[in-house]
Amino acid sequence: MRDRRLNRVEKSERINLEFYRYTLPNGIRCIFKRIDSPVAYCALTVNAGSRDERAAEYGIAHFTEHMLFKGTSRRRAHHINCRLEKLGGELNAFTTKEETVVHATTLRADLSKAVELISDVIFESTFPLKELEKEREVILDEINSYKDSPTERIYDEFEDMLFSGSQLGHNILGSKATVSKFTDGTISGFVRRCYNTDQMVVSIAADISQIAFRKIAGKYFGQRPASVRDFQRRAVPHVDKFEKTVNRGTYQAHCVVGGRAYNMHDPARNTLSLITNILGGPAANSMLNILLREKYGLTYNIEASFIPYSDTGIFAIYFGTDKGRTGQCIELIERTLKQLRHRRLSSRQLAAAQKQFIGQLSISMEGKEGYMLGAAKSELVYNQVDSPEGMYQKILSITSSDILDAANTVFEALSVLVYNGHRH
């Protein structure tokens, strides 16, 4: 009788054929997808990232992510690292501007061990001082490594300038000055302030029943005390268009052309995602790849990206080239953007672009872990998860007029950052 009642509840809470969802009494949201696989995937996504740091804490979100694996009230670092690895599984994590994710992959039979471990590191980490000092050196080395990578550094510096005056305008890794001052108290304070249960999503993709999913999620997350976020992220102030050249002494010149874009809640984000794919997506037939690489041989690597945040976004085009060719590349990019702003795509061109984008999304969804993490982020932001069919329909509903409108909105006043290299 109990199982039948549970089944009725599950049917009423199902949001689409892909994912089943419900919310624990403490506010943690849970989503589940049943997959036909001997491998299981699970994660906890927290709506907390480098944007939520205070001025003296720059880098603390990323540092905290590292320290989650360094000891809990039940386990030492060695036991955390070996818990899943000795079973053939893996535990990992990453930090972005607005989220922290701890995720695990394991065999289906070991799923409950993986979920328990994630719960343990999130809620029971002790941040031991000895491990903190060791990890500080690791992160300082990571900062040095990042500074040696102009392709990464230029993106971050561009974003710092684009979002200057806001919490979005600083590097996820932080600086040597801030990282050197972190203590266990600094980390604990950040966790208490930002790891709120109403800002968490548990996601699982595995060959188990919905009833088994509810039992696992409830056992390891349902008993945790509720906490509600008591702060809001500050709005991003206006920044004027800029053009800046920095001498870095690299072999190549590196360049980012871009500007602010749509946020996660703006319906036009789907249009801009399609435009970004047309311009500089992963396919060899993207407009900028054909023009700058294939036609003129000016660059080996050119790509476009669009990252929406909760209240703003960033569109960027990156390329690397010989120092003497930077101006020509920028001119060709501006010509291409002007074309999208003033020339309507034909119905045939639009249909081809939509089909390609949908195909790429479909193939990417075959990666079950990535699909699960994307669904968790959707649940976190929108409190729902679109079915693939729903996503495809949004892409197919984009018109040529939508593309003109988005291109004119986003591409009207773009900024430029150049890292000058040696001319050879």
GROMACS .gro file of C-alpha atoms in nm:
model
  424
    1MET     CA    1   0.000   0.000   0.000
    2ARG     CA    2   0.281   0.239   0.089
    3ASP     CA    3   0.456   0.181  -0.245
    4ARG     CA    4   0.136   0.239  -0.440
    5ARG     CA    5   0.079   0.573  -0.263
    6LEU     CA    6   0.436   0.672  -0.341
    7ASN     CA    7   0.384   0.585  -0.706
    8ARG     CA    8   0.081   0.814  -0.722
    9VAL     CA    9   0.284   1.101  -0.577
   10GLU     CA   10   0.564   1.036  -0.823
   11LYS     CA   11   0.331   1.053  -1.119
   12SER     CA   12   0.192   1.388  -1.005
   13GLU     CA   13   0.541   1.530  -0.962
   14ARG     CA   14   0.690   1.410  -1.291
   15ILE     CA   15   0.775   1.712  -1.508
   16ASN     CA   16   0.861   1.534  -1.832
   17LEU     CA   17   0.951   1.193  -1.963
   18GLU     CA   18   1.320   1.258  -1.901
   19PHE     CA   19   1.339   1.366  -1.537
   20TYR     CA   20   1.143   1.304  -1.219
   21ARG     CA   21   1.174   1.567  -0.945
   22TYR     CA   22   1.069   1.648  -0.595
   23THR     CA   23   1.183   1.865  -0.302
   24LEU     CA   24   1.299   1.744   0.039
   25PRO     CA   25   1.151   1.908   0.352
   26ASN     CA   26   1.477   2.101   0.405
   27GLY     CA   27   1.446   2.265   0.062
   28ILE     CA   28   1.701   2.055  -0.130
   29ARG     CA   29   1.562   1.982  -0.475
   30CYS     CA   30   1.613   1.636  -0.623
   31ILE     CA   31   1.599   1.527  -0.987
   32PHE     CA   32   1.634   1.178  -1.129
   33LYS     CA   33   1.663   1.016  -1.471
   34ARG     CA   34   1.652   0.641  -1.514
   35ILE     CA   35   1.910   0.520  -1.764
   36ASP     CA   36   1.987   0.177  -1.905
   37SER     CA   37   2.348   0.149  -1.794
   38PRO     CA   38   2.565  -0.034  -1.539
   39VAL     CA   39   2.720   0.306  -1.459
   40ALA     CA   40   2.554   0.556  -1.225
   41TYR     CA   41   2.605   0.932  -1.204
   42CYS     CA   42   2.527   1.161  -0.914
   43ALA     CA   43   2.600   1.520  -0.816
   44LEU     CA   44   2.520   1.802  -0.582
   45THR     CA   45   2.496   2.144  -0.744
   46VAL     CA   46   2.515   2.448  -0.515
   47ASN     CA   47   2.417   2.798  -0.622
   48ALA     CA   48   2.740   2.944  -0.483
   49GLY     CA   49   3.047   3.055  -0.673
   50SER     CA   50   3.311   3.324  -0.696
   51ARG     CA   51   3.041   3.587  -0.746
   52ASP     CA   52   2.931   3.533  -0.386
   53GLU     CA   53   3.270   3.616  -0.237
   54ARG     CA   54   3.337   3.930  -0.036
   55ALA     CA   55   3.627   4.156  -0.130
   56ALA     CA   56   3.879   3.991   0.105
   57GLU     CA   57   3.761   3.644   0.001
   58TYR     CA   58   3.845   3.642  -0.370
   59GLY     CA   59   3.924   3.280  -0.453
   60ILE     CA   60   3.749   3.134  -0.147
   61ALA     CA   61   3.477   2.949  -0.345
   62HIS     CA   62   3.740   2.762  -0.545
   63PHE     CA   63   3.958   2.707  -0.235
   64THR     CA   64   3.654   2.566  -0.052
   65GLU     CA   65   3.586   2.324  -0.337
   66HIS     CA   66   3.942   2.190  -0.298
   67MET     CA   67   3.914   2.166   0.080
   68LEU     CA   68   3.592   1.962   0.065
   69PHE     CA   69   3.812   1.662  -0.015
   70LYS     CA   70   4.060   1.716   0.268
   71GLY     CA   71   3.879   1.573   0.566
   72THR     CA   72   3.539   1.536   0.731
   73SER     CA   73   3.422   1.446   1.079
   74ARG     CA   74   3.421   1.084   0.961
   75ARG     CA   75   3.706   1.061   0.708
   76ARG     CA   76   4.057   1.179   0.643
   77ALA     CA   77   4.165   1.302   0.299
   78HIS     CA   78   4.309   0.962   0.206
   79HIS     CA   79   3.981   0.786   0.282
   80ILE     CA   80   3.782   1.039   0.079
   81ASN     CA   81   4.011   0.999  -0.220
   82CYS     CA   82   4.006   0.619  -0.205
   83ARG     CA   83   3.639   0.564  -0.123
   84LEU     CA   84   3.521   0.544  -0.484
   85GLU     CA   85   3.849   0.506  -0.670
   86LYS     CA   86   3.914   0.164  -0.520
   87LEU     CA   87   3.575   0.061  -0.661
   88GLY     CA   88   3.664   0.186  -1.007
   89GLY     CA   89   3.464   0.507  -0.969
   90GLU     CA   90   3.567   0.870  -0.935
   91LEU     CA   91   3.479   1.180  -0.735
   92ASN     CA   92   3.539   1.530  -0.868
   93ALA     CA   93   3.426   1.893  -0.840
   94PHE     CA   94   3.439   2.229  -1.014
   95THR     CA   95   3.365   2.594  -0.939
   96THR     CA   96   3.223   2.863  -1.168
   97LYS     CA   97   3.124   3.224  -1.114
   98GLU     CA   98   2.783   3.119  -0.981
   99GLU     CA   99   2.796   2.753  -0.879
  100THR     CA  100   2.993   2.478  -0.712
  101VAL     CA  101   2.939   2.118  -0.821
  102VAL     CA  102   3.056   1.795  -0.657
  103HIS     CA  103   2.993   1.493  -0.881
  104ALA     CA  104   3.069   1.123  -0.886
  105THR     CA  105   3.062   0.838  -1.135
  106THR     CA  106   3.048   0.479  -1.017
  107LEU     CA  107   2.894   0.141  -1.081
  108ARG     CA  108   2.522   0.118  -1.014
  109ALA     CA  109   2.577  -0.114  -0.715
  110ASP     CA  110   2.795   0.152  -0.550
  111LEU     CA  111   2.561   0.448  -0.607
  112SER     CA  112   2.456   0.483  -0.243
  113LYS     CA  113   2.823   0.499  -0.140
  114ALA     CA  114   2.882   0.781  -0.386
  115VAL     CA  115   2.576   0.978  -0.268
  116GLU     CA  116   2.676   0.930   0.096
  117LEU     CA  117   3.028   1.052   0.020
  118ILE     CA  118   2.902   1.367  -0.152
  119SER     CA  119   2.676   1.440   0.143
  120ASP     CA  120   2.966   1.384   0.383
  121VAL     CA  121   3.207   1.623   0.209
  122ILE     CA  122   2.943   1.895   0.169
  123PHE     CA  123   2.802   1.891   0.520
  124GLU     CA  124   3.073   1.740   0.740
  125SER     CA  125   3.402   1.884   0.609
  126THR     CA  126   3.632   2.005   0.887
  127PHE     CA  127   3.894   2.192   0.680
  128PRO     CA  128   4.196   2.066   0.879
  129LEU     CA  129   4.477   2.322   0.909
  130LYS     CA  130   4.753   2.087   0.796
  131GLU     CA  131   4.565   2.004   0.476
  132LEU     CA  132   4.474   2.370   0.429
  133GLU     CA  133   4.839   2.474   0.420
  134LYS     CA  134   4.922   2.201   0.166
  135GLU     CA  135   4.629   2.292  -0.056
  136ARG     CA  136   4.719   2.660  -0.039
  137GLU     CA  137   5.051   2.578  -0.209
  138VAL     CA  138   4.868   2.372  -0.472
  139ILE     CA  139   4.637   2.662  -0.557
  140LEU     CA  140   4.920   2.915  -0.563
  141ASP     CA  141   5.090   2.687  -0.815
  142GLU     CA  142   4.763   2.672  -1.010
  143ILE     CA  143   4.759   3.053  -1.021
  144ASN     CA  144   5.115   3.055  -1.158
  145SER     CA  145   5.016   2.798  -1.421
  146TYR     CA  146   4.716   3.005  -1.521
  147LYS     CA  147   4.935   3.313  -1.566
  148ASP     CA  148   5.146   3.113  -1.813
  149SER     CA  149   4.836   3.040  -2.025
  150PRO     CA  150   4.741   3.350  -2.228
  151THR     CA  151   4.438   3.177  -2.383
  152GLU     CA  152   4.284   3.143  -2.035
  153ARG     CA  153   4.420   3.462  -1.886
  154ILE     CA  154   4.287   3.690  -2.160
  155TYR     CA  155   3.931   3.561  -2.114
  156ASP     CA  156   3.946   3.631  -1.740
  157GLU     CA  157   4.102   3.975  -1.783
  158PHE     CA  158   3.840   4.064  -2.045
  159GLU     CA  159   3.562   3.954  -1.811
  160ASP     CA  160   3.719   4.147  -1.524
  161MET     CA  161   3.706   4.463  -1.736
  162LEU     CA  162   3.359   4.395  -1.875
  163PHE     CA  163   3.210   4.347  -1.527
  164SER     CA  164   3.433   4.595  -1.346
  165GLY     CA  165   3.287   4.711  -1.016
  166SER     CA  166   3.089   4.393  -0.955
  167GLN     CA  167   3.150   4.054  -0.795
  168LEU     CA  168   3.155   3.900  -1.144
  169GLY     CA  169   3.464   4.106  -1.220
  170HIS     CA  170   3.735   3.896  -1.061
  171ASN     CA  171   3.918   3.571  -1.128
  172ILE     CA  172   3.776   3.245  -0.989
  173LEU     CA  173   4.119   3.142  -0.860
  174GLY     CA  174   4.163   3.465  -0.664
  175SER     CA  175   4.501   3.630  -0.612
  176LYS     CA  176   4.811   3.522  -0.426
  177ALA     CA  177   4.742   3.796  -0.172
  178THR     CA  178   4.392   3.675  -0.086
  179VAL     CA  179   4.464   3.301  -0.104
  180SER     CA  180   4.761   3.343   0.130
  181LYS     CA  181   4.530   3.475   0.404
  182PHE     CA  182   4.258   3.209   0.402
  183THR     CA  183   4.199   3.019   0.728
  184ASP     CA  184   3.966   2.741   0.830
  185GLY     CA  185   3.741   3.012   0.972
  186THR     CA  186   3.729   3.195   0.639
  187ILE     CA  187   3.622   2.877   0.463
  188SER     CA  188   3.369   2.778   0.729
  189GLY     CA  189   3.217   3.126   0.714
  190PHE     CA  190   3.177   3.108   0.337
  191VAL     CA  191   3.013   2.764   0.363
  192ARG     CA  192   2.769   2.880   0.633
  193ARG     CA  193   2.675   3.185   0.431
  194CYS     CA  194   2.649   3.031   0.084
  195TYR     CA  195   2.587   2.656   0.107
  196ASN     CA  196   2.215   2.694   0.175
  197THR     CA  197   1.981   2.397   0.134
  198ASP     CA  198   1.732   2.607  -0.062
  199GLN     CA  199   2.014   2.666  -0.314
  200MET     CA  200   2.104   2.298  -0.369
  201VAL     CA  201   2.004   2.035  -0.626
  202VAL     CA  202   2.078   1.662  -0.596
  203SER     CA  203   2.083   1.493  -0.936
  204ILE     CA  204   2.110   1.122  -1.013
  205ALA     CA  205   2.110   0.928  -1.340
  206ALA     CA  206   2.110   0.554  -1.280
  207ASP     CA  207   1.932   0.227  -1.353
  208ILE     CA  208   1.728   0.230  -1.033
  209SER     CA  209   1.359   0.288  -0.956
  210GLN     CA  210   1.210   0.619  -0.850
  211ILE     CA  211   1.138   0.465  -0.511
  212ALA     CA  212   1.504   0.368  -0.468
  213PHE     CA  213   1.606   0.719  -0.575
  214ARG     CA  214   1.381   0.878  -0.313
  215LYS     CA  215   1.515   0.649  -0.043
  216ILE     CA  216   1.880   0.726  -0.128
  217ALA     CA  217   1.827   1.102  -0.156
  218GLY     CA  218   1.617   1.113   0.158
  219LYS     CA  219   1.860   0.905   0.362
  220TYR     CA  220   2.170   1.108   0.283
  221PHE     CA  221   2.028   1.457   0.227
  222GLY     CA  222   1.681   1.462   0.381
  223GLN     CA  223   1.805   1.471   0.741
  224ARG     CA  224   2.028   1.773   0.693
  225PRO     CA  225   1.903   2.091   0.869
  226ALA     CA  226   1.734   2.349   0.651
  227SER     CA  227   1.903   2.679   0.575
  228VAL     CA  228   1.768   2.966   0.365
  229ARG     CA  229   1.979   3.221   0.178
  230ASP     CA  230   1.959   3.565   0.337
  231PHE     CA  231   2.142   3.774   0.075
  232GLN     CA  232   2.100   3.872  -0.288
  233ARG     CA  233   2.365   3.916  -0.553
  234ARG     CA  234   2.440   4.277  -0.634
  235ALA     CA  235   2.346   4.418  -0.973
  236VAL     CA  236   2.625   4.468  -1.226
  237PRO     CA  237   2.697   4.839  -1.291
  238HIS     CA  238   2.736   4.988  -1.638
  239VAL     CA  239   3.079   4.982  -1.802
  240ASP     CA  240   3.170   5.185  -2.110
  241LYS     CA  241   3.299   5.016  -2.424
  242PHE     CA  242   3.676   4.974  -2.415
  243GLU     CA  243   3.970   4.889  -2.641
  244LYS     CA  244   4.295   4.786  -2.471
  245THR     CA  245   4.626   4.639  -2.583
  246VAL     CA  246   4.864   4.473  -2.336
  247ASN     CA  247   5.219   4.363  -2.412
  248ARG     CA  248   5.259   4.007  -2.286
  249GLY     CA  249   5.564   3.889  -2.481
  250THR     CA  250   5.386   3.573  -2.599
  251TYR     CA  251   5.472   3.399  -2.925
  252GLN     CA  252   5.129   3.485  -3.069
  253ALA     CA  253   4.902   3.781  -3.033
  254HIS     CA  254   4.577   3.689  -2.857
  255CYS     CA  255   4.251   3.879  -2.883
  256VAL     CA  256   3.900   3.882  -2.738
  257VAL     CA  257   3.618   4.081  -2.900
  258GLY     CA  258   3.296   4.083  -2.702
  259GLY     CA  259   3.046   4.246  -2.471
  260ARG     CA  260   2.760   4.197  -2.231
  261ALA     CA  261   2.479   3.971  -2.339
  262TYR     CA  262   2.149   3.818  -2.230
  263ASN     CA  263   2.099   3.664  -1.887
  264MET     CA  264   1.966   3.318  -1.807
  265HIS     CA  265   1.606   3.440  -1.788
  266ASP     CA  266   1.592   3.630  -2.116
  267PRO     CA  267   1.416   3.430  -2.391
  268ALA     CA  268   1.656   3.585  -2.645
  269ARG     CA  269   1.940   3.377  -2.493
  270ASN     CA  270   1.833   3.088  -2.717
  271THR     CA  271   1.866   3.307  -3.025
  272LEU     CA  272   2.211   3.424  -2.918
  273SER     CA  273   2.318   3.064  -2.854
  274LEU     CA  274   2.222   2.982  -3.213
  275ILE     CA  275   2.404   3.290  -3.347
  276THR     CA  276   2.714   3.199  -3.145
  277ASN     CA  277   2.712   2.853  -3.299
  278ILE     CA  278   2.674   2.997  -3.648
  279LEU     CA  279   2.961   3.239  -3.593
  280GLY     CA  280   3.222   3.033  -3.412
  281GLY     CA  281   3.083   2.704  -3.289
  282PRO     CA  282   3.279   2.377  -3.287
  283ALA     CA  283   3.194   2.285  -3.645
  284ALA     CA  284   3.444   2.352  -3.924
  285ASN     CA  285   3.175   2.533  -4.125
  286SER     CA  286   3.130   2.817  -3.874
  287MET     CA  287   3.141   3.157  -4.044
  288LEU     CA  288   3.456   3.281  -3.870
  289ASN     CA  289   3.645   2.954  -3.913
  290ILE     CA  290   3.573   2.952  -4.286
  291LEU     CA  291   3.668   3.318  -4.325
  292LEU     CA  292   3.975   3.362  -4.102
  293ARG     CA  293   4.121   3.013  -4.113
  294GLU     CA  294   4.013   2.849  -4.436
  295LYS     CA  295   3.995   3.149  -4.669
  296TYR     CA  296   4.277   3.371  -4.539
  297GLY     CA  297   4.487   3.136  -4.324
  298LEU     CA  298   4.514   3.397  -4.049
  299THR     CA  299   4.458   3.180  -3.743
  300TYR     CA  300   4.465   2.822  -3.623
  301ASN     CA  301   4.205   2.878  -3.353
  302ILE     CA  302   3.902   3.105  -3.355
  303GLU     CA  303   3.590   3.047  -3.150
  304ALA     CA  304   3.281   3.225  -3.022
  305SER     CA  305   3.120   3.175  -2.682
  306PHE     CA  306   2.814   3.291  -2.491
  307ILE     CA  307   2.783   3.248  -2.114
  308PRO     CA  308   2.458   3.363  -1.951
  309TYR     CA  309   2.460   3.449  -1.580
  310SER     CA  310   2.165   3.504  -1.349
  311ASP     CA  311   2.133   3.876  -1.432
  312THR     CA  312   2.370   3.939  -1.725
  313GLY     CA  313   2.584   3.749  -1.973
  314ILE     CA  314   2.898   3.764  -2.184
  315PHE     CA  315   2.945   3.711  -2.557
  316ALA     CA  316   3.303   3.675  -2.676
  317ILE     CA  317   3.506   3.587  -2.984
  318TYR     CA  318   3.862   3.469  -2.926
  319PHE     CA  319   4.146   3.417  -3.172
  320GLY     CA  320   4.523   3.385  -3.171
  321THR     CA  321   4.736   3.503  -3.463
  322ASP     CA  322   5.066   3.662  -3.562
  323LYS     CA  323   5.109   4.009  -3.414
  324GLY     CA  324   5.103   4.175  -3.754
  325ARG     CA  325   4.769   4.018  -3.847
  326THR     CA  326   4.560   4.122  -3.546
  327GLY     CA  327   4.407   4.425  -3.714
  328GLN     CA  328   4.308   4.229  -4.024
  329CYS     CA  329   4.142   3.960  -3.811
  330ILE     CA  330   3.943   4.218  -3.612
  331GLU     CA  331   3.834   4.388  -3.936
  332LEU     CA  332   3.706   4.057  -4.079
  333ILE     CA  333   3.523   3.977  -3.755
  334GLU     CA  334   3.356   4.318  -3.752
  335ARG     CA  335   3.255   4.271  -4.116
  336THR     CA  336   3.095   3.935  -4.031
  337LEU     CA  337   2.907   4.076  -3.732
  338LYS     CA  338   2.782   4.366  -3.944
  339GLN     CA  339   2.655   4.115  -4.196
  340LEU     CA  340   2.450   3.937  -3.929
  341ARG     CA  341   2.314   4.272  -3.809
  342HIS     CA  342   2.197   4.391  -4.151
  343ARG     CA  343   2.140   4.088  -4.371
  344ARG     CA  344   1.852   3.854  -4.292
  345LEU     CA  345   1.929   3.482  -4.308
  346SER     CA  346   1.737   3.302  -4.579
  347SER     CA  347   1.490   3.035  -4.471
  348ARG     CA  348   1.729   2.773  -4.606
  349GLN     CA  349   2.027   2.913  -4.413
  350LEU     CA  350   1.824   2.936  -4.094
  351ALA     CA  351   1.690   2.580  -4.126
  352ALA     CA  352   2.042   2.445  -4.185
  353ALA     CA  353   2.177   2.632  -3.879
  354GLN     CA  354   1.892   2.507  -3.661
  355LYS     CA  355   1.938   2.148  -3.776
  356GLN     CA  356   2.311   2.160  -3.709
  357PHE     CA  357   2.265   2.308  -3.360
  358ILE     CA  358   1.999   2.053  -3.266
  359GLY     CA  359   2.222   1.773  -3.393
  360GLN     CA  360   2.513   1.895  -3.182
  361LEU     CA  361   2.292   1.920  -2.873
  362SER     CA  362   2.152   1.572  -2.931
  363ILE     CA  363   2.499   1.421  -2.958
  364SER     CA  364   2.619   1.607  -2.647
  365MET     CA  365   2.327   1.465  -2.450
  366GLU     CA  366   2.462   1.116  -2.511
  367GLY     CA  367   2.719   1.206  -2.247
  368LYS     CA  368   2.498   1.110  -1.955
  369GLU     CA  369   2.693   1.290  -1.684
  370GLY     CA  370   2.702   1.620  -1.874
  371TYR     CA  371   2.331   1.592  -1.948
  372MET     CA  372   2.257   1.526  -1.580
  373LEU     CA  373   2.465   1.826  -1.468
  374GLY     CA  374   2.296   2.049  -1.725
  375ALA     CA  375   1.956   1.937  -1.601
  376ALA     CA  376   2.059   2.010  -1.241
  377LYS     CA  377   2.159   2.364  -1.336
  378SER     CA  378   1.826   2.410  -1.514
  379GLU     CA  379   1.643   2.295  -1.201
  380LEU     CA  380   1.852   2.531  -0.989
  381VAL     CA  381   1.786   2.835  -1.210
  382TYR     CA  382   1.437   2.773  -1.349
  383ASN     CA  383   1.294   2.524  -1.100
  384GLN     CA  384   1.220   2.295  -1.393
  385VAL     CA  385   1.396   2.084  -1.654
  386ASP     CA  386   1.312   2.110  -2.022
  387SER     CA  387   1.275   1.788  -2.217
  388PRO     CA  388   1.504   1.760  -2.522
  389GLU     CA  389   1.197   1.803  -2.740
  390GLY     CA  390   1.115   2.126  -2.559
  391MET     CA  391   1.469   2.254  -2.612
  392TYR     CA  392   1.459   2.165  -2.980
  393GLN     CA  393   1.124   2.337  -3.025
  394LYS     CA  394   1.265   2.660  -2.882
  395ILE     CA  395   1.548   2.647  -3.135
  396LEU     CA  396   1.312   2.572  -3.423
  397SER     CA  397   1.089   2.866  -3.324
  398ILE     CA  398   1.373   3.117  -3.376
  399THR     CA  399   1.310   3.338  -3.678
  400SER     CA  400   1.540   3.540  -3.902
  401SER     CA  401   1.395   3.855  -3.745
  402ASP     CA  402   1.490   3.724  -3.401
  403ILE     CA  403   1.848   3.682  -3.520
  404LEU     CA  404   1.858   4.037  -3.660
  405ASP     CA  405   1.721   4.177  -3.334
  406ALA     CA  406   1.966   3.984  -3.115
  407ALA     CA  407   2.264   4.065  -3.337
  408ASN     CA  408   2.183   4.436  -3.330
  409THR     CA  409   2.135   4.432  -2.954
  410VAL     CA  410   2.452   4.241  -2.861
  411PHE     CA  411   2.692   4.339  -3.141
  412GLU     CA  412   2.625   4.714  -3.146
  413ALA     CA  413   2.915   4.821  -2.920
  414LEU     CA  414   3.169   4.546  -2.855
  415SER     CA  415   3.493   4.587  -2.662
  416VAL     CA  416   3.838   4.458  -2.758
  417LEU     CA  417   4.130   4.327  -2.553
  418VAL     CA  418   4.457   4.234  -2.727
  419TYR     CA  419   4.762   4.062  -2.587
  420ASN     CA  420   5.051   4.166  -2.810
  421GLY     CA  421   5.312   3.905  -2.891
  422HIS     CA  422   5.655   3.908  -3.051
  423ARG     CA  423   5.654   3.945  -3.428
  424HIS     CA  424   5.845   3.662  -3.599
   0.00000   0.00000   0.00000
